Amino acid sequence: MRNNYKIWLGAVLAIFFWGSNFNAISALSPELTPITAAAIRFSIAVLALLILRLLSKHPESILSNKDKGYLLLLSIIGVFIQNSALFLAMRYTSAVNGSVIMANMPLAGLLLSALLLRTRITFYHIVGICISLFGVLLVITDGNWHQIYLRKGDLLVVLALAGGCLYTILAKKWVPHVPVPQFVRWTLGLGLIQMLLTACWLESPVDAYQNMTLKDLVLLSYMGILGTLVAYFLWMKATQTIGPQKVTSMFNLIPMFTLLISMSMGTQPHLIQLTGITCITVGVIFANAYPSLKRIFISFKPQYTIKHRSLK
């Protein structure tokens, strides 16, 4: 049980790092093109992974051709598509809005887990997701329910959300036997190659690199080490240990972390955003903690006994 608490803490830390990525991406220089920025971020992460592998003396599992094929597909879905779309999206939408849309991950995760992994969806999961989804829609529409539409940046975040969700679910289905460090190194490394090729094709990575400031380098280094390497490791550890249908509910906490960081940087939140994030947080608590709280409540509920008088 104690180890599970550590795993849950690791999942929360991963969510915090991913939530802060929205703020970091928004703070990058406009001259730094999105796919090139994503490639630099993952170059730092992959370089650190290769150094750790060289320092490690433990042998790794031998991957079959089928495993390699699965890892390639996962790198396309969960690394290349997700992160390229996310970097591009932050040019058209705010960090808070992007993080709130990503909070839909639990809804998609539960549905895909039931479809692909045959996991059971409980009543508490459904109610918690509905409460959180209400908060998400509140922020997206800014309280104007008749104006439910997605802007260009929001659509790109939805694409990133789909990629991240499939990455989590399919990893559990296809390669649960692959050790987490090996899995992360393969998927991030293959995703990096795809980003570099795409950047060379669509952008001018050399010019973007020359225009990169010290601030950009610090932000990309933070995202590469904590927001990528550490976050992916902690997340995949939680996914393989606890299960994707449970840990994906933590994605609802992303907007809260993003908003807190934005507030610390001087951005004042709107009442609609605060209300939506409150609903999201309540939904997470209800979906994951309510059954335990209910058992605790029942155990402390006073028991009444009725004494009957004997009739003489």
Short mmCIF file of C-alpha atoms in Angstrom, two decimals:
data_model
loop_
_atom_site.label_atom_id
_atom_site.label_comp_id
_atom_site.label_asym_id
_atom_site.label_seq_id
_atom_site.Cartn_x
_atom_site.Cartn_y
_atom_site.Cartn_z
CA MET A 1 0.00 0.00 0.00
CA ARG A 2 2.85 2.37 0.87
CA ASN A 3 4.41 1.79 -2.55
CA ASN A 4 1.07 2.65 -4.18
CA TYR A 5 1.07 5.99 -2.39
CA LYS A 6 4.50 6.68 -3.84
CA ILE A 7 3.27 5.71 -7.31
CA TRP A 8 0.28 8.07 -6.94
CA LEU A 9 2.60 10.86 -5.80
CA GLY A 10 4.74 10.24 -8.87
CA ALA A 11 1.66 10.52 -11.11
CA VAL A 12 0.72 13.86 -9.48
CA LEU A 13 4.26 15.16 -10.02
CA ALA A 14 4.11 14.10 -13.67
CA ILE A 15 0.85 16.03 -14.04
CA PHE A 16 2.42 19.09 -12.39
CA PHE A 17 5.35 19.01 -14.81
CA TRP A 18 3.02 18.60 -17.78
CA GLY A 19 0.81 21.41 -16.52
CA SER A 20 3.83 23.70 -16.25
CA ASN A 21 4.76 22.83 -19.84
CA PHE A 22 1.82 24.93 -21.04
CA ASN A 23 3.25 27.97 -19.28
CA ALA A 24 6.75 27.24 -20.55
CA ILE A 25 5.65 26.80 -24.17
CA SER A 26 3.65 30.04 -24.04
CA ALA A 27 6.75 31.88 -22.77
CA LEU A 28 9.00 30.78 -25.66
CA SER A 29 10.11 33.34 -28.24
CA PRO A 30 7.85 33.62 -31.31
CA GLU A 31 10.91 33.20 -33.55
CA LEU A 32 11.36 29.65 -32.23
CA THR A 33 9.19 27.55 -34.56
CA PRO A 34 6.97 24.94 -32.86
CA ILE A 35 8.25 21.63 -34.24
CA THR A 36 11.88 22.75 -33.89
CA ALA A 37 11.19 23.76 -30.28
CA ALA A 38 9.63 20.35 -29.60
CA ALA A 39 12.63 18.64 -31.23
CA ILE A 40 15.09 20.58 -29.04
CA ARG A 41 13.06 19.68 -25.95
CA PHE A 42 13.14 15.98 -26.78
CA SER A 43 16.80 16.10 -27.84
CA ILE A 44 17.67 17.13 -24.28
CA ALA A 45 15.52 14.34 -22.84
CA VAL A 46 16.87 11.65 -25.16
CA LEU A 47 20.47 12.73 -24.55
CA ALA A 48 19.92 12.36 -20.80
CA LEU A 49 18.34 8.93 -21.37
CA LEU A 50 21.31 7.74 -23.43
CA ILE A 51 23.76 8.93 -20.75
CA LEU A 52 21.78 7.08 -18.07
CA ARG A 53 21.79 3.95 -20.22
CA LEU A 54 25.57 4.12 -20.71
CA LEU A 55 26.06 4.48 -16.95
CA SER A 56 23.74 1.55 -16.20
CA LYS A 57 25.25 -1.93 -16.00
CA HIS A 58 21.93 -3.81 -15.93
CA PRO A 59 20.99 -5.75 -19.05
CA GLU A 60 17.68 -4.90 -20.69
CA SER A 61 15.03 -7.12 -22.17
CA ILE A 62 15.42 -8.22 -25.78
CA LEU A 63 12.70 -6.66 -27.92
CA SER A 64 11.00 -8.66 -30.63
CA ASN A 65 10.21 -7.17 -34.03
CA LYS A 66 6.58 -6.97 -32.90
CA ASP A 67 7.58 -4.98 -29.81
CA LYS A 68 9.63 -2.60 -31.94
CA GLY A 69 6.70 -2.08 -34.28
CA TYR A 70 4.43 -1.27 -31.34
CA LEU A 71 6.98 1.15 -29.90
CA LEU A 72 7.24 2.89 -33.28
CA LEU A 73 3.47 3.34 -33.46
CA LEU A 74 3.37 4.61 -29.88
CA SER A 75 6.13 7.12 -30.62
CA ILE A 76 4.12 8.47 -33.57
CA ILE A 77 0.90 8.73 -31.57
CA GLY A 78 2.07 9.81 -28.13
CA VAL A 79 5.29 11.69 -28.84
CA PHE A 80 5.37 13.13 -32.36
CA ILE A 81 1.67 13.92 -32.93
CA GLN A 82 0.88 14.90 -29.34
CA ASN A 83 3.79 17.25 -28.79
CA SER A 84 3.93 18.79 -32.27
CA ALA A 85 0.23 19.63 -32.00
CA LEU A 86 0.70 21.01 -28.49
CA PHE A 87 3.59 23.32 -29.38
CA LEU A 88 1.68 24.62 -32.40
CA ALA A 89 -1.56 25.03 -30.41
CA MET A 90 0.01 27.40 -27.88
CA ARG A 91 0.37 29.97 -30.67
CA TYR A 92 -3.42 30.17 -31.01
CA THR A 93 -4.81 29.59 -27.52
CA SER A 94 -3.94 30.39 -23.92
CA ALA A 95 -2.03 28.14 -21.55
CA VAL A 96 -5.02 27.85 -19.21
CA ASN A 97 -7.47 26.99 -22.00
CA GLY A 98 -5.10 24.40 -23.43
CA SER A 99 -4.61 22.75 -20.06
CA VAL A 100 -8.36 22.70 -19.42
CA ILE A 101 -9.01 20.91 -22.71
CA MET A 102 -6.33 18.35 -21.84
CA ALA A 103 -8.31 17.69 -18.67
CA ASN A 104 -10.74 15.72 -20.87
CA MET A 105 -8.16 12.91 -20.83
CA PRO A 106 -9.99 10.92 -18.11
CA LEU A 107 -13.21 10.78 -20.12
CA ALA A 108 -11.44 9.47 -23.20
CA GLY A 109 -9.24 7.25 -21.02
CA LEU A 110 -12.17 5.56 -19.32
CA LEU A 111 -13.99 4.95 -22.59
CA LEU A 112 -10.90 3.60 -24.35
CA SER A 113 -9.94 1.48 -21.35
CA ALA A 114 -13.39 -0.11 -21.40
CA LEU A 115 -13.19 -0.63 -25.16
CA LEU A 116 -9.59 -1.81 -25.53
CA LEU A 117 -8.72 -3.24 -22.10
CA ARG A 118 -12.20 -4.43 -21.05
CA THR A 119 -11.92 -2.56 -17.75
CA ARG A 120 -14.99 -1.87 -15.63
CA ILE A 121 -16.32 1.67 -15.34
CA THR A 122 -17.90 2.38 -11.96
CA PHE A 123 -20.74 4.75 -11.14
CA TYR A 124 -18.34 6.98 -9.20
CA HIS A 125 -16.05 7.25 -12.23
CA ILE A 126 -18.93 8.34 -14.45
CA VAL A 127 -20.26 10.93 -11.99
CA GLY A 128 -16.77 12.31 -11.32
CA ILE A 129 -16.02 12.60 -15.03
CA CYS A 130 -19.33 14.38 -15.67
CA ILE A 131 -18.60 16.92 -12.93
CA SER A 132 -15.14 17.53 -14.36
CA LEU A 133 -16.45 17.75 -17.91
CA PHE A 134 -18.92 20.42 -16.77
CA GLY A 135 -15.98 22.47 -15.50
CA VAL A 136 -14.10 21.98 -18.78
CA LEU A 137 -17.08 23.17 -20.87
CA LEU A 138 -17.54 26.12 -18.53
CA VAL A 139 -14.01 27.35 -19.24
CA ILE A 140 -14.08 26.65 -22.99
CA THR A 141 -17.38 28.50 -23.52
CA ASP A 142 -16.59 31.22 -20.96
CA GLY A 143 -20.03 30.59 -19.51
CA ASN A 144 -21.81 31.16 -22.85
CA TRP A 145 -23.32 27.73 -23.41
CA HIS A 146 -24.82 28.67 -26.78
CA GLN A 147 -21.30 29.34 -28.12
CA ILE A 148 -19.82 25.85 -27.86
CA TYR A 149 -17.14 25.81 -30.53
CA LEU A 150 -13.43 25.10 -30.70
CA ARG A 151 -10.89 27.57 -32.05
CA LYS A 152 -7.92 26.49 -34.16
CA GLY A 153 -5.63 26.23 -31.16
CA ASP A 154 -8.25 24.32 -29.18
CA LEU A 155 -8.64 21.78 -32.00
CA LEU A 156 -4.88 21.18 -31.96
CA VAL A 157 -5.01 20.61 -28.20
CA VAL A 158 -7.83 18.09 -28.78
CA LEU A 159 -5.52 16.28 -31.23
CA ALA A 160 -2.75 16.29 -28.63
CA LEU A 161 -5.21 14.97 -26.06
CA ALA A 162 -6.21 12.07 -28.31
CA GLY A 163 -2.57 11.19 -28.93
CA GLY A 164 -1.68 11.22 -25.24
CA CYS A 165 -4.69 9.13 -24.29
CA LEU A 166 -4.04 6.47 -26.93
CA TYR A 167 -0.37 6.42 -25.92
CA THR A 168 -1.30 5.58 -22.33
CA ILE A 169 -3.95 2.98 -23.18
CA LEU A 170 -2.12 1.19 -25.99
CA ALA A 171 1.13 1.03 -24.01
CA LYS A 172 -0.72 -0.97 -21.36
CA LYS A 173 -2.29 -3.19 -24.01
CA TRP A 174 0.69 -3.77 -26.30
CA VAL A 175 3.95 -3.60 -24.31
CA PRO A 176 3.27 -3.93 -20.56
CA HIS A 177 6.27 -6.29 -20.30
CA VAL A 178 8.81 -3.72 -21.51
CA PRO A 179 10.64 -2.02 -18.59
CA VAL A 180 9.71 1.63 -18.14
CA PRO A 181 13.22 3.12 -18.76
CA GLN A 182 13.58 1.08 -21.95
CA PHE A 183 10.06 1.97 -23.07
CA VAL A 184 10.56 5.70 -22.48
CA ARG A 185 13.93 5.77 -24.24
CA TRP A 186 12.60 3.96 -27.32
CA THR A 187 9.42 6.00 -27.73
CA LEU A 188 11.07 9.35 -27.04
CA GLY A 189 14.04 8.51 -29.29
CA LEU A 190 11.87 7.42 -32.21
CA GLY A 191 9.60 10.43 -31.71
CA LEU A 192 12.62 12.74 -31.77
CA ILE A 193 13.76 11.36 -35.16
CA GLN A 194 10.29 12.05 -36.57
CA MET A 195 10.33 15.61 -35.21
CA LEU A 196 13.78 16.34 -36.64
CA LEU A 197 12.81 15.09 -40.10
CA THR A 198 9.56 17.08 -40.03
CA ALA A 199 11.30 20.24 -38.81
CA CYS A 200 13.85 20.01 -41.63
CA TRP A 201 11.02 19.56 -44.12
CA LEU A 202 8.57 22.23 -42.95
CA GLU A 203 10.68 24.71 -40.98
CA SER A 204 14.18 26.19 -40.85
CA PRO A 205 15.59 24.62 -37.68
CA VAL A 206 19.07 26.13 -38.12
CA ASP A 207 17.67 29.68 -38.25
CA ALA A 208 15.36 29.00 -35.32
CA TYR A 209 18.25 27.60 -33.29
CA GLN A 210 20.40 30.67 -34.01
CA ASN A 211 17.59 32.97 -32.85
CA MET A 212 17.09 31.02 -29.60
CA THR A 213 17.64 33.10 -26.46
CA LEU A 214 19.02 32.03 -23.07
CA LYS A 215 15.47 32.12 -21.71
CA ASP A 216 14.36 29.72 -24.45
CA LEU A 217 17.23 27.36 -23.62
CA VAL A 218 16.34 27.36 -19.90
CA LEU A 219 12.65 26.70 -20.63
CA LEU A 220 13.39 23.92 -23.12
CA SER A 221 15.89 22.34 -20.71
CA TYR A 222 13.24 22.37 -17.97
CA MET A 223 10.70 20.77 -20.31
CA GLY A 224 13.27 18.27 -21.58
CA ILE A 225 14.37 17.01 -18.15
CA LEU A 226 11.40 17.48 -15.80
CA GLY A 227 8.52 18.02 -18.23
CA THR A 228 9.53 15.10 -20.45
CA LEU A 229 12.07 12.64 -19.04
CA VAL A 230 10.96 12.60 -15.40
CA ALA A 231 7.27 13.09 -16.22
CA TYR A 232 7.14 10.25 -18.78
CA PHE A 233 8.98 7.90 -16.43
CA LEU A 234 6.70 8.61 -13.46
CA TRP A 235 3.58 8.44 -15.64
CA MET A 236 4.40 5.12 -17.31
CA LYS A 237 5.36 3.66 -13.93
CA ALA A 238 1.95 4.64 -12.56
CA THR A 239 0.17 3.38 -15.69
CA GLN A 240 1.78 -0.04 -15.54
CA THR A 241 1.38 -0.38 -11.76
CA ILE A 242 -2.05 1.12 -11.04
CA GLY A 243 -3.71 0.99 -14.45
CA PRO A 244 -4.57 3.68 -17.03
CA GLN A 245 -8.27 3.78 -16.13
CA LYS A 246 -7.33 5.12 -12.68
CA VAL A 247 -4.33 7.35 -13.24
CA THR A 248 -5.82 9.19 -16.24
CA SER A 249 -8.20 10.92 -13.82
CA MET A 250 -5.17 12.90 -12.61
CA PHE A 251 -5.19 14.80 -15.90
CA ASN A 252 -8.05 16.82 -14.48
CA LEU A 253 -5.50 18.47 -12.18
CA ILE A 254 -3.50 19.96 -15.08
CA PRO A 255 -5.57 23.19 -15.28
CA MET A 256 -5.17 23.78 -11.56
CA PHE A 257 -1.38 23.59 -11.76
CA THR A 258 -1.27 25.69 -14.94
CA LEU A 259 -3.49 28.37 -13.40
CA LEU A 260 -1.48 28.48 -10.16
CA ILE A 261 1.73 28.98 -12.14
CA SER A 262 0.06 31.66 -14.29
CA MET A 263 -1.09 33.46 -11.13
CA SER A 264 2.43 33.34 -9.70
CA MET A 265 3.61 35.03 -12.92
CA GLY A 266 1.10 37.86 -12.54
CA THR A 267 -1.82 36.59 -14.64
CA GLN A 268 -5.16 37.21 -12.95
CA PRO A 269 -7.66 34.34 -13.39
CA HIS A 270 -11.29 34.87 -14.40
CA LEU A 271 -14.15 33.77 -12.16
CA ILE A 272 -15.28 31.32 -14.86
CA GLN A 273 -11.84 29.71 -14.89
CA LEU A 274 -11.78 29.37 -11.10
CA THR A 275 -15.28 27.87 -11.08
CA GLY A 276 -14.40 25.42 -13.84
CA ILE A 277 -11.20 24.29 -12.16
CA THR A 278 -13.07 23.83 -8.88
CA CYS A 279 -15.54 21.53 -10.65
CA ILE A 280 -12.66 19.62 -12.21
CA THR A 281 -10.98 19.11 -8.84
CA VAL A 282 -14.23 17.98 -7.20
CA GLY A 283 -14.72 15.50 -10.03
CA VAL A 284 -11.26 14.01 -9.48
CA ILE A 285 -11.88 13.62 -5.77
CA PHE A 286 -15.30 12.07 -6.30
CA ALA A 287 -14.12 9.62 -8.95
CA ASN A 288 -11.13 8.37 -6.96
CA ALA A 289 -11.67 9.03 -3.27
CA TYR A 290 -15.44 8.88 -2.77
CA PRO A 291 -15.69 5.07 -2.39
CA SER A 292 -12.99 5.16 0.30
CA LEU A 293 -14.59 8.15 2.02
CA LYS A 294 -17.94 6.37 1.97
CA ARG A 295 -16.44 3.33 3.68
CA ILE A 296 -14.83 5.56 6.30
CA PHE A 297 -18.13 7.36 6.88
CA ILE A 298 -20.00 4.09 7.30
CA SER A 299 -17.38 2.76 9.73
CA PHE A 300 -17.81 5.84 11.97
CA LYS A 301 -21.57 6.01 11.67
CA PRO A 302 -23.11 5.47 15.12
CA GLN A 303 -24.99 2.25 15.51
CA TYR A 304 -28.30 2.40 17.29
CA THR A 305 -29.87 -0.52 19.05
CA ILE A 306 -33.49 -0.70 20.14
CA LYS A 307 -34.18 -2.28 23.45
CA HIS A 308 -37.51 -3.98 23.71
CA ARG A 309 -39.33 -4.18 26.99
CA SER A 310 -40.36 -7.63 27.95
CA LEU A 311 -44.11 -8.03 28.38
CA LYS A 312 -45.23 -9.35 31.70
#
